[in-house]
Amino acid sequence: MKLYLVMALRKPDFPADVIGPHKDWLINLKIEGQLHMAGGFSDGSGGAYVLKNLDSLKQARALVATDPLALRDASELTVHEWVTP
């Protein structure tokens, strides 16, 4: 199974009101079977999530572009194809 690790690091002017829409977006991905796991960093600097059931890195990046964190330019989002043993 291909997995895609998304690192989301908050920008200095991070708007707190984007957290709710971002969590709702993640819940929707879970319902659709595209979210493997997600969580925030204990220091409050951001978080990460792992996508699944996607065909390519390009598709993963296109999906991440619809994240409210991306739409609001609230976080630096990087997407990596994650190879697991």
XYZ file of N, CA, C and O in Angstrom:
340
model
N 0.851 -1.183 0.000
C 0.000 0.000 0.000
C 0.892 1.240 0.000
O 1.821 1.339 0.792
N 0.601 2.173 -0.890
C 1.319 3.440 -0.907
C 0.722 4.353 0.159
O -0.495 4.480 0.276
N 1.603 4.994 0.896
C 1.196 5.974 1.892
C 1.866 7.297 1.567
O 2.951 7.324 0.970
N 1.238 8.378 1.980
C 1.767 9.716 1.735
C 1.756 10.492 3.048
O 0.701 10.700 3.640
N 2.953 10.883 3.488
C 3.109 11.636 4.722
C 3.020 13.119 4.412
O 3.747 13.625 3.553
N 2.132 13.794 5.120
C 1.959 15.240 4.946
C 2.409 15.919 6.234
O 1.865 15.648 7.308
N 3.411 16.768 6.108
C 3.898 17.562 7.237
C 3.286 18.952 7.113
O 3.368 19.575 6.050
N 2.679 19.417 8.195
C 2.033 20.730 8.203
C 2.652 21.563 9.322
O 2.403 21.312 10.503
N 3.478 22.532 8.951
C 4.119 23.401 9.925
C 3.473 24.780 9.874
O 3.399 25.400 8.803
N 2.998 25.228 11.021
C 2.291 26.511 11.093
C 3.191 27.674 10.717
O 4.355 27.732 11.105
N 2.607 28.623 9.968
C 3.299 29.859 9.645
C 3.168 30.807 10.841
O 2.271 30.646 11.675
N 4.040 31.817 10.939
C 4.004 32.717 12.100
C 2.647 33.398 12.326
O 2.261 33.629 13.464
N 1.923 33.684 11.260
C 0.620 34.365 11.394
C -0.544 33.371 11.318
O -1.634 33.714 10.856
N -0.333 32.155 11.817
C -1.326 31.079 11.755
C -2.663 31.531 12.351
O -2.735 31.923 13.511
N -3.759 31.455 11.562
C -5.081 31.835 12.083
C -5.743 30.646 12.796
O -6.014 29.614 12.192
N -6.014 30.790 14.071
C -6.571 29.696 14.873
C -7.927 29.218 14.355
O -8.279 28.047 14.544
N -8.672 30.092 13.680
C -10.009 29.700 13.206
C -9.983 28.717 12.039
O -11.025 28.236 11.604
N -8.796 28.357 11.541
C -8.689 27.366 10.463
C -8.653 25.934 11.016
O -8.864 24.978 10.267
N -8.439 25.787 12.311
C -8.315 24.454 12.904
C -9.602 23.640 12.747
O -9.560 22.470 12.356
N -10.745 24.234 13.024
C -12.026 23.529 12.890
C -12.270 23.021 11.476
O -12.544 21.825 11.286
N -12.179 23.889 10.464
C -12.354 23.417 9.087
C -11.333 22.352 8.687
O -11.671 21.405 7.972
N -10.097 22.482 9.161
C -9.072 21.476 8.859
C -9.456 20.129 9.475
O -9.388 19.096 8.798
N -9.899 20.125 10.716
C -10.313 18.874 11.365
C -11.516 18.264 10.651
O -11.581 17.043 10.473
N -12.463 19.084 10.242
C -13.626 18.583 9.497
C -13.186 17.949 8.178
O -13.713 16.912 7.761
N -12.222 18.575 7.524
C -11.684 18.054 6.265
C -11.043 16.697 6.492
O -11.252 15.765 5.714
N -10.276 16.560 7.580
C -9.654 15.283 7.907
C -10.700 14.208 8.208
O -10.560 13.058 7.778
N -11.752 14.570 8.931
C -12.834 13.617 9.228
C -13.451 13.114 7.929
O -13.714 11.920 7.773
N -13.664 14.009 6.981
C -14.222 13.618 5.695
C -13.293 12.647 4.964
O -13.757 11.664 4.374
N -11.985 12.905 5.017
C -11.032 11.987 4.396
C -11.090 10.620 5.062
O -10.988 9.586 4.381
N -11.243 10.585 6.371
C -11.343 9.316 7.105
C -12.580 8.547 6.640
O -12.515 7.347 6.371
N -13.691 9.241 6.519
C -14.934 8.625 6.064
C -14.768 8.065 4.648
O -15.265 6.978 4.345
N -14.052 8.786 3.795
C -13.840 8.357 2.414
C -12.743 7.297 2.283
O -12.467 6.821 1.183
N -12.098 6.929 3.399
C -11.067 5.900 3.365
C -9.718 6.370 2.864
O -8.892 5.556 2.459
N -9.474 7.681 2.906
C -8.214 8.217 2.394
C -7.253 8.664 3.494
O -6.114 9.009 3.204
N -7.701 8.680 4.748
C -6.842 9.089 5.854
C -6.473 7.880 6.690
O -7.346 7.166 7.188
N -5.173 7.661 6.837
C -4.679 6.550 7.652
C -4.559 6.971 9.116
O -5.019 6.278 10.000
N -3.930 8.126 9.356
C -3.800 8.659 10.714
C -3.429 10.128 10.647
O -2.954 10.605 9.612
N -3.654 10.833 11.764
C -3.338 12.249 11.837
C -3.106 12.634 13.287
O -3.627 11.990 14.197
N -2.339 13.688 13.483
C -2.126 14.182 14.829
C -1.316 15.463 14.826
O -0.643 15.787 13.850
N -1.403 16.165 15.956
C -0.667 17.408 16.119
C 0.614 17.194 16.906
O 0.733 16.230 17.661
N 1.567 18.095 16.732
C 2.815 18.046 17.473
C 2.600 18.644 18.864
O 1.878 19.640 19.016
N 3.216 18.062 19.869
C 2.993 18.494 21.250
C 3.470 19.921 21.511
O 2.981 20.567 22.434
N 4.373 20.436 20.689
C 4.854 21.803 20.896
C 3.983 22.860 20.214
O 4.279 24.052 20.271
N 2.902 22.421 19.542
C 1.989 23.365 18.905
C 2.482 23.937 17.580
O 1.860 24.849 17.040
N 3.562 23.396 17.043
C 4.134 23.947 15.807
C 3.450 23.459 14.540
O 3.711 23.974 13.458
N 2.559 22.485 14.679
C 1.875 21.938 13.509
C 1.490 20.502 13.749
O 1.193 20.114 14.878
N 1.496 19.717 12.678
C 1.120 18.322 12.801
C 1.443 17.571 11.529
O 2.129 18.082 10.639
N 0.942 16.361 11.466
C 1.179 15.521 10.297
C -0.024 14.622 10.092
O -0.780 14.351 11.028
N -0.200 14.197 8.855
C -1.214 13.190 8.571
C -0.716 12.290 7.454
O 0.180 12.651 6.700
N -1.279 11.092 7.421
C -0.867 10.093 6.446
C -2.068 9.734 5.587
O -3.116 9.334 6.107
N -1.901 9.887 4.282
C -2.950 9.573 3.320
C -2.740 8.177 2.753
O -1.606 7.703 2.650
N -3.836 7.539 2.357
C -3.773 6.207 1.751
C -4.802 6.118 0.634
O -5.614 7.035 0.443
N -4.757 5.006 -0.097
C -5.708 4.742 -1.185
C -5.683 5.812 -2.271
O -6.718 6.176 -2.825
N -4.487 6.299 -2.559
C -4.281 7.241 -3.652
C -3.313 6.593 -4.645
O -2.509 5.749 -4.271
N -3.398 6.996 -5.906
C -2.618 6.353 -6.955
C -1.213 6.915 -7.157
O -0.366 6.245 -7.726
N -0.995 8.161 -6.716
C 0.292 8.773 -7.020
C 0.582 9.946 -6.084
O -0.328 10.473 -5.426
N 1.834 10.346 -6.077
C 2.237 11.536 -5.334
C 1.517 12.763 -5.883
O 1.102 13.639 -5.126
N 1.351 12.804 -7.189
C 0.638 13.929 -7.817
C -0.793 14.011 -7.290
O -1.284 15.100 -6.960
N -1.465 12.879 -7.185
C -2.826 12.856 -6.672
C -2.846 13.278 -5.199
O -3.740 14.016 -4.777
N -1.868 12.828 -4.426
C -1.793 13.214 -3.011
C -1.602 14.720 -2.883
O -2.267 15.366 -2.067
N -0.730 15.273 -3.689
C -0.494 16.728 -3.629
C -1.741 17.516 -4.031
O -2.042 18.559 -3.450
N -2.472 17.011 -5.015
C -3.712 17.683 -5.436
C -4.737 17.646 -4.305
O -5.447 18.635 -4.072
N -4.829 16.530 -3.596
C -5.759 16.432 -2.480
C -5.348 17.372 -1.355
O -6.188 18.095 -0.799
N -4.068 17.420 -1.032
C -3.566 18.296 0.036
C -3.833 19.764 -0.304
O -4.082 20.576 0.588
N -3.836 20.108 -1.570
C -4.118 21.488 -1.986
C -5.534 21.915 -1.612
O -5.828 23.109 -1.577
N -6.416 20.951 -1.302
C -7.786 21.289 -0.897
C -7.942 21.398 0.623
O -9.024 21.707 1.105
N -6.874 21.120 1.362
C -6.879 21.249 2.820
C -7.076 22.726 3.172
O -6.426 23.600 2.592
N -7.962 23.042 4.121
C -8.118 24.432 4.540
C -6.806 25.094 4.975
O -6.647 26.307 4.811
N -5.856 24.319 5.486
C -4.551 24.885 5.834
C -3.853 25.429 4.596
O -3.149 26.441 4.667
N -4.024 24.760 3.462
C -3.445 25.222 2.198
C -4.261 26.368 1.618
O -3.699 27.373 1.164
N -5.572 26.211 1.631
C -6.441 27.235 1.046
C -6.292 28.579 1.751
O -6.404 29.632 1.116
N -6.030 28.545 3.059
C -5.858 29.777 3.844
C -4.388 30.187 3.964
O -4.082 31.185 4.615
N -3.491 29.419 3.339
C -2.048 29.676 3.410
C -1.601 29.816 4.868
O -0.814 30.685 5.218
N -2.126 28.911 5.711
C -1.869 28.961 7.152
C -0.641 28.164 7.567
O -0.061 28.432 8.620
N -0.265 27.169 6.763
C 0.836 26.274 7.108
C 1.659 25.944 5.878
O 1.159 26.001 4.754
N 2.921 25.597 6.130
C 3.768 25.041 5.074
C 3.439 23.558 5.006
O 3.609 22.841 5.992
N 2.941 23.095 3.879
C 2.553 21.698 3.716
C 3.494 21.022 2.732
O 3.691 21.504 1.610
N 4.087 19.927 3.174
C 4.929 19.128 2.289
C 4.370 17.713 2.252
O 3.886 17.199 3.257
N 4.436 17.115 1.075
C 3.884 15.771 0.869
C 5.009 14.863 0.401
O 5.751 15.199 -0.520
N 5.116 13.711 1.055
C 6.173 12.746 0.748
C 5.569 11.373 0.569
O 4.728 10.955 1.384
N 5.974 10.670 -0.501
C 5.576 9.262 -0.611
C 6.360 8.513 0.460
O 7.578 8.661 0.572
N 5.659 7.736 1.247
C 6.254 7.089 2.404
C 6.358 5.608 2.132
O 5.352 4.919 1.954
N 7.589 5.102 2.110
C 7.831 3.693 1.870
C 7.941 2.997 3.226
O 8.773 3.360 4.051
N 7.093 2.000 3.444
C 7.114 1.267 4.700
C 7.569 -0.161 4.430
O 7.367 -0.690 3.332
N 8.177 -0.803 5.424
C 8.666 -2.162 5.219
C 7.528 -3.163 5.052
O 6.431 -2.969 5.414
